[in-house]
């Protein structure tokens, strides 16, 4: 039994990104290409629709702090939702916020050019989930406890 090309594997956020993700900028509509002629004719911009789910596509630029290769650390995540997803966390720095994704899937792809090809993934999510408070390393390392 073969796995079909374009199969999307469901994956837990913590397994895919153990150090989390940082969203840079905002979530924007993923619009179809509009040629110069289309713009001149005043044709409306159309948002892409996912062929599998039938939902609108949105996109956001993210950075994976756990990625060691700088060229692969930043990429785009595609959101599949009828309405624009809104992040649940506050900005850590202007334009940057830590995020966790809900309904995450990964689709394997080949990246690179010529002799320099490598395996990469297209990540899709259904939205954001509230970031869980992770225990800090300093509290667990010092053995802080409230019991006396």
C-alpha angles and dihedrals in degrees: 000000000000127000111240119243110260095029112158116219117209110231134180113248094232091053093051097041112021092174093044130237134275118215114216114203125343139312108266134183115270099230128193118251112276117201125218089254091053091052092046091051090051095241113167121253111252124212117227119254121211110245094214102045102021090228127131118266123234127176140206134183113239138179125215109214090195094062112102097196110076095209091057098041096084123054142136127268118208117219120206109205141125091234131034111279115237121210115243097210133075124246114272091196128004107293094002128095135166111242143183121207128224124211093016120187131178125208116193116233138169114249133188132043138269113338093351101075125144139171116266136164138235107222121206128180137182094221147302129305127204109273109248116230106251119207112257118242093231093058094049094042095054093045095235111186133169095214114101 
